[in-house]
C-alpha cells in the first residue's frame, strides 16, 4: 500500500512530468493538495463554460492574495496521504453528497488537516463535456447551485459583485442601441467594455484554453451563465430533479 493516494477524474489527463511534480508535493509537507485542472476546449459549445470555470476558481477560496487558509478541494485532482485519507473517512464519508470535494474539505478542516490548492495549467488538464451541450447544461446546473450553497461567504460575495458589475456593463451596451445616449456615454461605455474584456481575457486564460473571442463576446457567455444559474435556483425551489453524473438528484 502506498503512503499517498492520487485521485483523478476520468476526464483528466496528465502532462509528462505531472507525476514527478505531484510526487514532490508529498515531500514538501503533509498537507492535502488539490489541483484545478486546465480546461481544454475542443468544441464551440464548450466555450460557454468560461464564467463557470473562473467562478469555480474564485469560489474555492484558494487563490486570495492573503489569508487563503480555508480552501475547498477540487474534486478532479486530489493528493492526500493514506493516513489523512483514513482519518477523514475518505470518499465513503461524503458518498451521499453531490459535490464531494466541498464536504471532504470541511471534514479535513474540522480535524485540523491543512489543504493547499494549485492551478493545473501545464500539469493537469481536463476535457469536461465531450458528449454535447446537454451534458454541459445539466452538469453545471447542478454543480453550480450546490457549489454556491457551499462556497465561502466572502468569496461568494466578491464573485457576486464582479458578476453584477459585468451585467451593468452589458445593460450599458444595450442602451447604446437607443437614441437617448450622449457621445460622452458612448466613450465611457466603450472604455468600460475594453477594460472588462481585458479582465475577462486574463481570467479565462487561467481557467482554460479559452480564446480572445470568448473575451470579446463575454456578454453572450455571461447571459448564458445567468440563465443557467437562475434556472437551477428556480428548479431547486420547485423541487425539480436534474441529472448529475448519470443519476437524478434533487
Coordinates of N, CA and C in Angstrom, one line a residue:
X1 N 0.8 -1.2 0.0 CA 0.0 0.0 0.0 C 0.9 1.2 0.0
X2 N 0.5 2.2 -0.8 CA 1.3 3.4 -0.9 C 1.0 4.4 0.3
X3 N 2.0 5.3 0.5 CA 1.8 6.2 1.6 C 0.9 7.4 1.2
X4 N 0.7 7.6 -0.1 CA -0.2 8.7 -0.6 C -1.1 8.2 -1.7
X5 N -2.2 8.8 -1.8 CA -3.2 8.5 -2.8 C -3.4 9.7 -3.7
X6 N -3.5 9.4 -5.0 CA -3.7 10.4 -6.0 C -5.1 10.1 -6.7
X7 N -6.1 11.0 -6.5 CA -7.4 10.7 -7.1 C -7.6 11.6 -8.3
X8 N -8.0 11.1 -9.4 CA -8.1 11.8 -10.6 C -9.5 11.4 -11.2
X9 N -10.2 12.4 -11.8 CA -11.4 12.2 -12.5 C -11.1 11.5 -13.9
X10 N -12.1 10.9 -14.4 CA -11.9 10.2 -15.7 C -11.6 11.2 -16.8
X11 N -12.0 12.4 -16.7 CA -11.9 13.4 -17.8 C -10.6 14.2 -17.7
X12 N -9.7 13.8 -16.8 CA -8.4 14.5 -16.7 C -7.3 13.8 -17.4
X13 N -6.3 14.5 -17.8 CA -5.1 14.0 -18.4 C -3.9 14.7 -17.8
X14 N -2.8 14.0 -17.7 CA -1.6 14.5 -17.1 C -0.5 14.8 -18.1
X15 N 0.3 15.8 -17.8 CA 1.5 16.1 -18.6 C 2.6 15.1 -18.3
X16 N 3.6 15.0 -19.1 CA 4.7 14.0 -18.9 C 5.4 14.1 -17.6
X17 N 5.5 15.3 -17.1 CA 6.2 15.5 -15.8 C 5.3 15.7 -14.6
X18 N 4.0 15.4 -14.8 CA 3.0 15.7 -13.8 C 3.2 14.8 -12.5
X19 N 3.5 13.6 -12.7 CA 3.7 12.7 -11.6 C 4.9 13.1 -10.7
X20 N 5.9 13.5 -11.4 CA 7.1 13.9 -10.6 C 6.8 15.2 -9.8
X21 N 6.1 16.1 -10.5 CA 5.7 17.4 -9.8 C 4.8 17.1 -8.6
X22 N 3.8 16.3 -8.8 CA 2.9 15.9 -7.7 C 3.6 15.1 -6.6
X23 N 4.5 14.2 -7.1 CA 5.2 13.5 -6.1 C 6.1 14.3 -5.2
X24 N 6.6 15.4 -5.7 CA 7.5 16.3 -5.0 C 6.6 17.0 -3.9
X25 N 5.3 17.2 -4.1 CA 4.5 17.8 -3.1 C 4.4 17.0 -1.8
X26 N 4.4 15.7 -2.0 CA 4.3 14.8 -0.8 C 5.5 14.9 0.1
X27 N 6.7 15.3 -0.5 CA 7.9 15.5 0.3 C 7.9 16.9 0.9
X28 N 7.1 17.8 0.4 CA 7.1 19.2 0.9 C 6.5 19.3 2.2
X29 N 5.3 18.7 2.5 CA 4.6 18.8 3.7 C 3.5 17.7 3.8
X30 N 2.8 17.6 4.8 CA 1.8 16.6 5.0 C 0.4 17.2 4.7
X31 N 0.3 18.3 4.0 CA -0.9 18.9 3.6 C -1.7 18.0 2.6
X32 N -2.9 18.3 2.4 CA -3.7 17.7 1.3 C -3.6 18.7 0.2
X33 N -3.2 18.2 -1.0 CA -3.1 19.0 -2.2 C -4.2 18.8 -3.2
X34 N -4.6 19.8 -3.8 CA -5.7 19.7 -4.8 C -5.3 20.6 -6.0
X35 N -5.5 20.1 -7.2 CA -5.1 20.8 -8.4 C -6.4 21.0 -9.2
X36 N -6.6 22.3 -9.6 CA -7.7 22.6 -10.5 C -7.2 22.4 -11.9
X37 N -7.7 21.4 -12.6 CA -7.2 21.1 -14.0 C -7.5 22.3 -15.0
X38 N -6.6 22.4 -15.9 CA -6.8 23.4 -17.0 C -7.8 22.8 -18.0
X39 N -8.8 23.6 -18.3 CA -9.9 23.1 -19.1 C -9.5 23.3 -20.6
X40 N -9.3 22.1 -21.3 CA -9.0 22.1 -22.7 C -10.3 22.2 -23.5
X41 N -10.4 23.2 -24.3 CA -11.6 23.4 -25.1 C -11.4 22.9 -26.5
X42 N -12.4 22.0 -27.0 CA -12.3 21.5 -28.3 C -13.4 21.8 -29.2
X43 N -14.6 22.0 -28.7 CA -15.8 22.3 -29.5 C -16.4 23.6 -29.1
X44 N -17.0 24.3 -30.0 CA -17.6 25.7 -29.8 C -18.4 25.8 -28.5
X45 N -19.3 24.8 -28.3 CA -20.3 24.9 -27.2 C -19.6 24.9 -25.8
X46 N -18.3 24.3 -25.8 CA -17.6 24.3 -24.6 C -17.1 25.6 -24.1
X47 N -17.1 26.6 -25.0 CA -16.7 28.0 -24.7 C -17.7 28.6 -23.7
X48 N -18.9 28.1 -23.6 CA -19.9 28.6 -22.7 C -19.6 28.4 -21.3
X49 N -18.5 27.6 -21.0 CA -18.1 27.3 -19.6 C -17.2 28.3 -19.0
X50 N -16.9 29.4 -19.8 CA -15.8 30.3 -19.3 C -16.1 30.9 -18.0
X51 N -17.3 31.5 -17.7 CA -17.6 32.1 -16.4 C -17.7 31.0 -15.3
X52 N -18.2 29.9 -15.7 CA -18.3 28.8 -14.7 C -16.9 28.4 -14.2
X53 N -16.0 28.2 -15.1 CA -14.7 27.8 -14.7 C -14.0 28.9 -13.9
X54 N -14.1 30.1 -14.2 CA -13.5 31.2 -13.5 C -14.1 31.3 -12.1
X55 N -15.4 31.2 -12.0 CA -16.1 31.3 -10.7 C -15.9 30.1 -9.8
X56 N -15.6 29.0 -10.5 CA -15.2 27.8 -9.7 C -13.9 28.0 -9.0
X57 N -12.9 28.6 -9.7 CA -11.7 29.0 -9.1 C -11.9 30.0 -7.9
X58 N -12.7 31.0 -8.2 CA -12.9 32.1 -7.2 C -13.7 31.5 -6.0
X59 N -14.6 30.6 -6.2 CA -15.4 30.1 -5.1 C -14.7 29.1 -4.2
X60 N -13.6 28.6 -4.7 CA -12.8 27.7 -3.9 C -12.1 28.4 -2.7
X61 N -12.0 29.7 -2.8 CA -11.3 30.5 -1.7 C -9.8 30.1 -1.6
X62 N -9.2 29.6 -2.7 CA -7.9 29.1 -2.6 C -6.8 30.0 -3.2
X63 N -7.3 31.1 -3.9 CA -6.3 31.9 -4.6 C -6.4 33.4 -4.2
X64 N -6.8 33.6 -3.0 CA -6.8 35.0 -2.5 C -5.4 35.5 -2.3
X65 N -5.2 36.9 -2.3 CA -3.9 37.4 -2.1 C -3.4 37.2 -0.8
X66 N -4.3 37.0 0.2 CA -3.8 36.7 1.6 C -4.9 35.9 2.3
X67 N -4.5 35.3 3.3 CA -5.5 34.5 4.2 C -6.2 33.5 3.4
X68 N -5.6 32.8 2.5 CA -6.3 31.7 1.8 C -6.1 30.4 2.6
X69 N -6.6 30.4 3.8 CA -6.4 29.3 4.7 C -7.5 28.4 4.9
X70 N -8.6 28.6 4.1 CA -9.7 27.7 4.2 C -10.2 27.3 2.8
X71 N -9.3 26.7 2.0 CA -9.7 26.4 0.6 C -10.6 25.2 0.5
X72 N -11.5 25.2 -0.5 CA -12.2 23.9 -0.9 C -11.2 23.1 -1.7
X73 N -11.6 21.8 -1.9 CA -10.7 21.0 -2.7 C -11.4 20.9 -4.1
X74 N -10.5 20.7 -5.1 CA -11.0 20.4 -6.5 C -11.1 18.9 -6.6
X75 N -12.3 18.4 -6.9 CA -12.6 17.0 -6.9 C -11.8 16.3 -8.1
X76 N -11.4 17.0 -9.1 CA -10.8 16.4 -10.3 C -9.4 15.8 -10.0
X77 N -8.7 16.4 -9.1 CA -7.4 16.0 -8.8 C -7.0 16.3 -7.3
X78 N -6.8 15.3 -6.6 CA -6.5 15.4 -5.1 C -5.4 14.5 -4.7
X79 N -4.4 15.0 -4.0 CA -3.3 14.2 -3.5 C -3.4 14.2 -2.0
X80 N -3.5 13.1 -1.4 CA -3.7 13.0 0.1 C -2.9 11.8 0.6
X81 N -2.4 12.0 1.8 CA -1.6 10.9 2.4 C -2.6 9.8 2.9
X82 N -2.2 8.6 2.9 CA -3.1 7.5 3.3 C -3.6 7.7 4.7
X83 N -2.7 8.2 5.6 CA -3.1 8.5 7.0 C -4.2 9.4 7.1
X84 N -4.1 10.6 6.3 CA -5.2 11.6 6.4 C -6.5 11.1 5.7
X85 N -6.3 10.3 4.7 CA -7.5 9.8 4.0 C -8.3 8.9 4.9
X86 N -7.6 8.0 5.6 CA -8.3 7.1 6.5 C -8.9 7.9 7.7
X87 N -8.1 8.8 8.2 CA -8.5 9.6 9.3 C -9.8 10.4 9.1
X88 N -9.9 10.9 7.8 CA -11.1 11.7 7.5 C -12.3 10.9 7.1
X89 N -12.1 9.6 6.8 CA -13.2 8.7 6.4 C -13.3 8.6 4.9
X90 N -12.4 9.5 4.2 CA -12.3 9.4 2.7 C -13.7 9.7 2.0
X91 N -13.8 9.1 0.8 CA -14.9 9.4 0.0 C -16.2 8.7 0.5
X92 N -16.0 7.7 1.4 CA -17.1 7.0 2.0 C -17.9 7.9 2.9
X93 N -17.2 8.9 3.5 CA -17.8 9.8 4.4 C -18.7 10.8 3.6
X94 N -18.5 11.0 2.3 CA -19.3 12.0 1.6 C -19.9 11.4 0.4
X95 N -20.2 10.1 0.4 CA -20.7 9.4 -0.8 C -22.1 9.8 -1.2
X96 N -22.8 10.4 -0.2 CA -24.2 10.8 -0.5 C -24.3 12.3 -0.9
X97 N -23.2 12.9 -1.1 CA -23.1 14.4 -1.4 C -22.9 14.5 -2.9
X98 N -23.5 15.6 -3.5 CA -23.3 15.9 -4.9 C -21.9 16.4 -5.2
X99 N -21.4 17.3 -4.4 CA -20.0 17.9 -4.6 C -19.2 17.4 -3.4
X100 N -18.6 16.2 -3.6 CA -17.9 15.5 -2.6 C -16.7 16.4 -2.1
X101 N -16.1 17.1 -3.0 CA -14.9 17.9 -2.7 C -15.1 18.9 -1.6
X102 N -16.2 19.6 -1.7 CA -16.6 20.7 -0.7 C -16.7 20.0 0.7
X103 N -17.4 18.9 0.8 CA -17.7 18.3 2.0 C -16.5 17.6 2.6
X104 N -15.7 17.0 1.8 CA -14.5 16.4 2.3 C -13.5 17.4 2.8
X105 N -13.5 18.6 2.1 CA -12.6 19.7 2.6 C -13.1 20.1 4.0
X106 N -14.4 20.2 4.2 CA -14.9 20.6 5.5 C -14.5 19.6 6.6
X107 N -14.6 18.3 6.3 CA -14.2 17.3 7.3 C -12.7 17.5 7.6
X108 N -11.9 17.7 6.6 CA -10.4 17.8 6.8 C -10.1 19.0 7.7
X109 N -10.9 20.1 7.5 CA -10.7 21.3 8.3 C -11.1 21.0 9.7
X110 N -12.2 20.3 9.9 CA -12.6 20.0 11.3 C -11.6 19.2 12.1
X111 N -10.9 18.3 11.4 CA -9.9 17.5 12.1 C -8.5 18.1 12.1
X112 N -8.4 19.3 11.6 CA -7.1 20.1 11.6 C -6.1 19.8 10.6
X113 N -6.6 19.3 9.5 CA -5.6 18.9 8.4 C -5.6 20.1 7.3
X114 N -4.4 20.6 7.1 CA -4.3 21.7 6.1 C -4.5 21.3 4.7
X115 N -5.0 22.2 3.9 CA -5.2 21.9 2.5 C -4.6 23.1 1.6
X116 N -4.1 22.7 0.5 CA -3.4 23.7 -0.4 C -3.8 23.4 -1.8
X117 N -4.1 24.4 -2.6 CA -4.6 24.3 -4.0 C -3.6 24.9 -5.0
X118 N -3.6 24.4 -6.2 CA -2.8 24.9 -7.2 C -3.7 24.9 -8.5
X119 N -3.3 25.8 -9.5 CA -3.9 25.7 -10.8 C -3.1 24.7 -11.6
X120 N -3.8 24.0 -12.5 CA -3.2 22.9 -13.2 C -2.6 23.2 -14.6
X121 N -2.6 24.4 -15.0 CA -2.1 24.7 -16.4 C -0.7 24.1 -16.6
X122 N -0.5 23.3 -17.6 CA 0.8 22.7 -17.9 C 1.1 21.4 -17.1
X123 N 0.2 21.1 -16.2 CA 0.4 19.9 -15.4 C -0.8 18.9 -15.5
X124 N -2.0 19.4 -15.2 CA -3.2 18.6 -15.2 C -4.2 19.3 -16.1
X125 N -4.7 18.6 -17.1 CA -5.8 19.1 -18.0 C -7.1 18.3 -17.8
X126 N -8.2 18.9 -18.3 CA -9.4 18.2 -18.3 C -10.2 18.5 -19.5
X127 N -11.0 17.6 -20.0 CA -12.0 17.8 -21.0 C -13.3 17.5 -20.4
X128 N -14.1 18.5 -20.1 CA -15.2 18.4 -19.2 C -16.5 17.8 -19.9
X129 N -16.8 18.3 -21.1 CA -18.1 17.9 -21.6 C -18.0 17.5 -23.1
X130 N -17.4 16.4 -23.3 CA -17.3 15.9 -24.7 C -18.5 15.4 -25.4
X131 N -19.6 15.2 -24.6 CA -20.8 14.5 -25.1 C -21.9 15.5 -25.5
X132 N -21.6 16.7 -25.6 CA -22.6 17.7 -26.1 C -23.1 18.7 -25.2
X133 N -23.9 19.6 -25.7 CA -24.4 20.7 -24.9 C -25.2 20.3 -23.7
X134 N -26.0 19.2 -23.9 CA -26.9 18.8 -22.8 C -26.1 18.4 -21.6
X135 N -24.9 17.7 -21.8 CA -24.1 17.3 -20.7 C -23.5 18.6 -20.0
X136 N -23.1 19.6 -20.8 CA -22.6 20.8 -20.2 C -23.7 21.5 -19.3
X137 N -24.9 21.6 -19.9 CA -26.0 22.3 -19.2 C -26.4 21.6 -17.9
X138 N -26.6 20.2 -17.9 CA -27.0 19.5 -16.7 C -25.9 19.5 -15.6
X139 N -24.7 19.4 -16.1 CA -23.6 19.3 -15.1 C -23.4 20.6 -14.4
X140 N -23.3 21.7 -15.1 CA -23.1 23.0 -14.5 C -24.3 23.4 -13.7
X141 N -25.5 23.0 -14.2 CA -26.7 23.4 -13.4 C -26.7 22.9 -12.0
X142 N -26.5 21.6 -11.9 CA -26.5 21.0 -10.5 C -25.2 21.4 -9.8
X143 N -24.1 21.3 -10.4 CA -22.8 21.6 -9.8 C -22.8 23.0 -9.2
X144 N -23.3 24.0 -10.0 CA -23.1 25.3 -9.6 C -24.1 25.8 -8.5
X145 N -25.3 25.2 -8.5 CA -26.3 25.6 -7.5 C -25.8 25.0 -6.1
X146 N -25.3 23.8 -6.1 CA -24.7 23.3 -4.9 C -23.4 23.9 -4.5
X147 N -22.6 24.3 -5.5 CA -21.4 25.0 -5.2 C -21.6 26.3 -4.5
X148 N -22.6 27.1 -5.0 CA -22.9 28.4 -4.4 C -23.4 28.2 -3.0
X149 N -24.1 27.1 -2.7 CA -24.6 26.9 -1.3 C -23.5 26.5 -0.4
X150 N -22.4 26.0 -0.9 CA -21.3 25.6 0.0 C -20.1 26.4 -0.1
X151 N -20.1 27.5 -1.0 CA -18.9 28.3 -1.2 C -18.6 29.2 0.0
X152 N -17.4 29.6 0.2 CA -17.0 30.5 1.2 C -17.8 31.8 1.0
X153 N -18.5 32.3 2.1 CA -19.3 33.5 2.0 C -18.6 34.7 1.4
X154 N -17.4 35.0 1.8 CA -16.7 36.1 1.3 C -16.4 36.0 -0.2
X155 N -16.0 34.8 -0.6 CA -15.7 34.5 -2.0 C -17.0 34.7 -2.8
X156 N -18.1 34.2 -2.2 CA -19.4 34.3 -2.9 C -19.8 35.8 -3.1
X157 N -19.5 36.6 -2.0 CA -19.9 38.0 -2.1 C -19.1 38.7 -3.2
X158 N -17.8 38.5 -3.2 CA -17.0 39.2 -4.2 C -17.3 38.7 -5.7
X159 N -17.6 37.4 -5.8 CA -18.0 36.9 -7.1 C -19.3 37.5 -7.6
X160 N -20.2 37.7 -6.6 CA -21.5 38.3 -7.0 C -21.3 39.8 -7.4
X161 N -20.4 40.5 -6.7 CA -20.2 41.9 -7.0 C -19.6 42.0 -8.4
X162 N -18.6 41.1 -8.7 CA -18.0 41.1 -10.0 C -19.0 40.8 -11.1
X163 N -19.8 39.8 -11.0 CA -20.8 39.4 -12.0 C -21.8 40.6 -12.1
X164 N -22.2 41.2 -11.0 CA -23.1 42.3 -11.1 C -22.5 43.5 -11.9
X165 N -21.3 43.8 -11.7 CA -20.6 44.8 -12.5 C -20.5 44.5 -13.9
X166 N -20.3 43.2 -14.3 CA -20.3 42.8 -15.7 C -21.7 43.0 -16.3
X167 N -22.7 42.6 -15.5 CA -24.1 42.7 -16.0 C -24.5 44.2 -16.3
X168 N -24.0 45.1 -15.4 CA -24.2 46.5 -15.6 C -23.6 47.0 -16.9
X169 N -22.4 46.4 -17.2 CA -21.8 46.8 -18.5 C -22.6 46.3 -19.7
X170 N -23.2 45.1 -19.5 CA -24.0 44.5 -20.6 C -25.2 45.4 -20.8
X171 N -25.9 45.8 -19.8 CA -27.0 46.7 -19.9 C -26.6 48.0 -20.5
X172 N -25.5 48.5 -20.1 CA -25.0 49.8 -20.7 C -24.8 49.7 -22.2
X173 N -24.2 48.5 -22.6 CA -24.0 48.3 -24.1 C -25.3 48.2 -24.8
X174 N -26.4 47.6 -24.2 CA -27.7 47.5 -24.9 C -28.3 48.9 -25.0
X175 N -28.0 49.8 -24.0 CA -28.6 51.2 -24.1 C -28.0 52.0 -25.3
X176 N -26.8 51.5 -25.8 CA -26.2 52.2 -26.9 C -27.1 52.0 -28.2
X177 N -28.0 51.1 -28.2 CA -28.9 50.8 -29.3 C -30.0 51.8 -29.3
X178 N -30.2 52.6 -28.2 CA -31.3 53.5 -28.2 C -30.8 54.9 -28.6
X179 N -31.7 55.8 -28.9 CA -31.3 57.2 -29.3 C -31.2 58.1 -28.2
X180 N -31.1 57.6 -26.9 CA -31.1 58.5 -25.8 C -29.8 58.6 -25.1
X181 N -28.7 58.2 -25.7 CA -27.4 58.3 -25.1 C -26.6 59.4 -25.7
X182 N -25.7 60.0 -24.9 CA -24.8 61.0 -25.4 C -23.5 60.5 -25.9
X183 N -22.7 61.3 -26.6 CA -21.4 60.9 -27.1 C -20.5 60.6 -25.9
X184 N -20.6 61.3 -24.8 CA -19.8 61.0 -23.6 C -20.2 59.6 -23.0
X185 N -21.4 59.3 -23.1 CA -21.9 58.0 -22.6 C -21.3 56.9 -23.5
X186 N -21.2 57.1 -24.8 CA -20.6 56.2 -25.7 C -19.1 55.9 -25.4
X187 N -18.4 57.0 -25.2 CA -17.0 56.9 -24.8 C -16.8 56.1 -23.5
X188 N -17.6 56.5 -22.5 CA -17.4 55.9 -21.2 C -17.8 54.4 -21.3
X189 N -18.8 54.0 -22.0 CA -19.3 52.6 -22.1 C -18.2 51.8 -22.9
X190 N -17.7 52.4 -24.0 CA -16.7 51.8 -24.8 C -15.4 51.5 -24.0
X191 N -15.0 52.5 -23.2 CA -13.8 52.3 -22.3 C -14.0 51.2 -21.3
X192 N -15.2 51.2 -20.7 CA -15.6 50.2 -19.7 C -15.6 48.8 -20.3
X193 N -16.1 48.7 -21.5 CA -16.2 47.4 -22.2 C -14.7 46.9 -22.4
X194 N -13.8 47.7 -22.9 CA -12.5 47.3 -23.2 C -11.8 46.9 -21.9
X195 N -12.0 47.6 -20.8 CA -11.4 47.2 -19.5 C -11.9 45.8 -19.1
X196 N -13.2 45.6 -19.1 CA -13.8 44.3 -18.7 C -13.4 43.2 -19.7
X197 N -13.3 43.5 -21.0 CA -12.9 42.5 -21.9 C -11.5 42.0 -21.6
X198 N -10.6 43.0 -21.3 CA -9.2 42.6 -21.0 C -9.2 41.8 -19.7
X199 N -10.0 42.2 -18.7 CA -10.0 41.4 -17.5 C -10.5 40.0 -17.7
X200 N -11.6 39.9 -18.5 CA -12.1 38.5 -18.8 C -11.1 37.7 -19.5
X201 N -10.3 38.3 -20.5 CA -9.3 37.5 -21.2 C -8.3 37.0 -20.3
X202 N -7.8 37.8 -19.3 CA -6.8 37.4 -18.4 C -7.4 36.3 -17.5
X203 N -8.6 36.4 -17.0 CA -9.2 35.4 -16.1 C -9.5 34.1 -16.9
X204 N -10.0 34.2 -18.1 CA -10.3 33.0 -18.8 C -9.1 32.2 -19.2
X205 N -8.0 32.9 -19.4 CA -6.7 32.2 -19.8 C -6.2 31.3 -18.7
X206 N -6.4 31.8 -17.4 CA -6.0 31.0 -16.3 C -6.8 29.7 -16.1
X207 N -8.1 29.8 -16.5 CA -9.0 28.7 -16.3 C -9.0 27.6 -17.4
X208 N -8.7 28.0 -18.6 CA -8.8 27.1 -19.7 C -8.3 27.7 -21.0
X209 N -8.4 26.9 -22.0 CA -7.9 27.3 -23.4 C -8.9 28.2 -24.1
X210 N -9.5 29.1 -23.4 CA -10.5 30.0 -24.0 C -9.8 31.0 -24.9
X211 N -10.3 31.4 -26.0 CA -9.7 32.3 -26.9 C -10.1 33.7 -26.7
X212 N -9.5 34.6 -27.4 CA -9.8 36.0 -27.3 C -11.3 36.3 -27.7
X213 N -11.8 35.4 -28.5 CA -13.2 35.5 -28.9 C -14.2 35.4 -27.7
X214 N -13.8 34.6 -26.8 CA -14.6 34.5 -25.5 C -14.6 35.8 -24.8
X215 N -13.5 36.5 -24.7 CA -13.4 37.8 -24.0 C -14.2 38.8 -24.8
X216 N -14.0 38.9 -26.1 CA -14.7 39.9 -27.0 C -16.2 39.8 -26.8
X217 N -16.7 38.6 -26.8 CA -18.2 38.3 -26.7 C -18.6 37.9 -25.3
X218 N -17.9 38.4 -24.3 CA -18.2 38.0 -22.9 C -19.7 38.2 -22.6
X219 N -20.4 39.2 -23.1 CA -21.9 39.3 -22.8 C -22.7 38.1 -23.1
X220 N -22.3 37.4 -24.2 CA -23.1 36.2 -24.5 C -22.9 35.1 -23.5
X221 N -21.6 34.8 -23.1 CA -21.4 33.7 -22.2 C -21.9 34.1 -20.8
X222 N -21.8 35.4 -20.5 CA -22.3 35.9 -19.2 C -23.8 35.7 -19.1
X223 N -24.6 36.1 -20.1 CA -26.0 35.9 -20.1 C -26.4 34.4 -20.0
X224 N -25.6 33.6 -20.7 CA -25.8 32.1 -20.6 C -25.6 31.7 -19.2
X225 N -24.6 32.2 -18.5 CA -24.3 31.8 -17.1 C -25.5 32.2 -16.3
X226 N -26.0 33.4 -16.5 CA -27.1 33.9 -15.6 C -28.4 33.1 -15.9
X227 N -28.7 32.7 -17.1 CA -29.9 31.9 -17.4 C -29.7 30.6 -16.7
X228 N -28.6 29.9 -16.9 CA -28.4 28.6 -16.3 C -28.5 28.6 -14.8
X229 N -27.8 29.6 -14.2 CA -27.7 29.7 -12.8 C -29.1 29.9 -12.2
X230 N -29.9 30.9 -12.7 CA -31.2 31.2 -12.2 C -32.2 30.0 -12.5
X231 N -32.0 29.4 -13.6 CA -32.9 28.2 -13.9 C -32.7 27.1 -12.8
X232 N -31.4 27.0 -12.4 CA -31.1 26.0 -11.4 C -31.7 26.3 -10.1
X233 N -31.7 27.6 -9.7 CA -32.3 28.1 -8.5 C -33.8 27.9 -8.5
X234 N -34.4 28.2 -9.6 CA -35.9 28.0 -9.7 C -36.2 26.6 -9.6
X235 N -35.5 25.7 -10.3 CA -35.8 24.3 -10.3 C -35.6 23.7 -8.8
X236 N -34.6 24.3 -8.1 CA -34.4 23.8 -6.8 C -35.5 24.2 -5.9
X237 N -36.0 25.4 -6.0 CA -37.2 25.9 -5.2 C -38.4 25.1 -5.5
X238 N -38.6 24.7 -6.8 CA -39.8 23.9 -7.2 C -39.6 22.4 -6.9
X239 N -38.4 22.0 -6.4 CA -38.2 20.6 -6.1 C -38.0 19.7 -7.3
X240 N -37.7 20.4 -8.5 CA -37.4 19.6 -9.7 C -36.1 18.9 -9.6
X241 N -36.0 17.7 -10.2 CA -34.8 16.9 -10.2 C -34.0 17.2 -11.5
X242 N -32.7 17.1 -11.4 CA -31.9 17.2 -12.6 C -30.9 16.1 -12.6
X243 N -30.2 16.0 -13.7 CA -29.2 14.9 -13.9 C -27.8 15.3 -13.4
X244 N -27.2 14.4 -12.7 CA -25.8 14.6 -12.2 C -25.1 13.3 -12.2
X245 N -24.1 13.2 -13.1 CA -23.2 12.0 -13.2 C -24.1 10.8 -13.5
X246 N -25.1 11.0 -14.4 CA -25.9 9.9 -14.9 C -27.1 9.5 -13.9
X247 N -27.3 10.2 -12.9 CA -28.4 9.9 -12.0 C -29.2 11.1 -11.7
X248 N -30.4 10.9 -11.2 CA -31.3 12.0 -10.9 C -31.0 12.4 -9.4
X249 N -30.9 13.8 -9.2 CA -30.7 14.3 -7.9 C -31.6 15.5 -7.7
X250 N -31.9 15.8 -6.5 CA -32.8 16.9 -6.2 C -32.0 18.1 -5.8

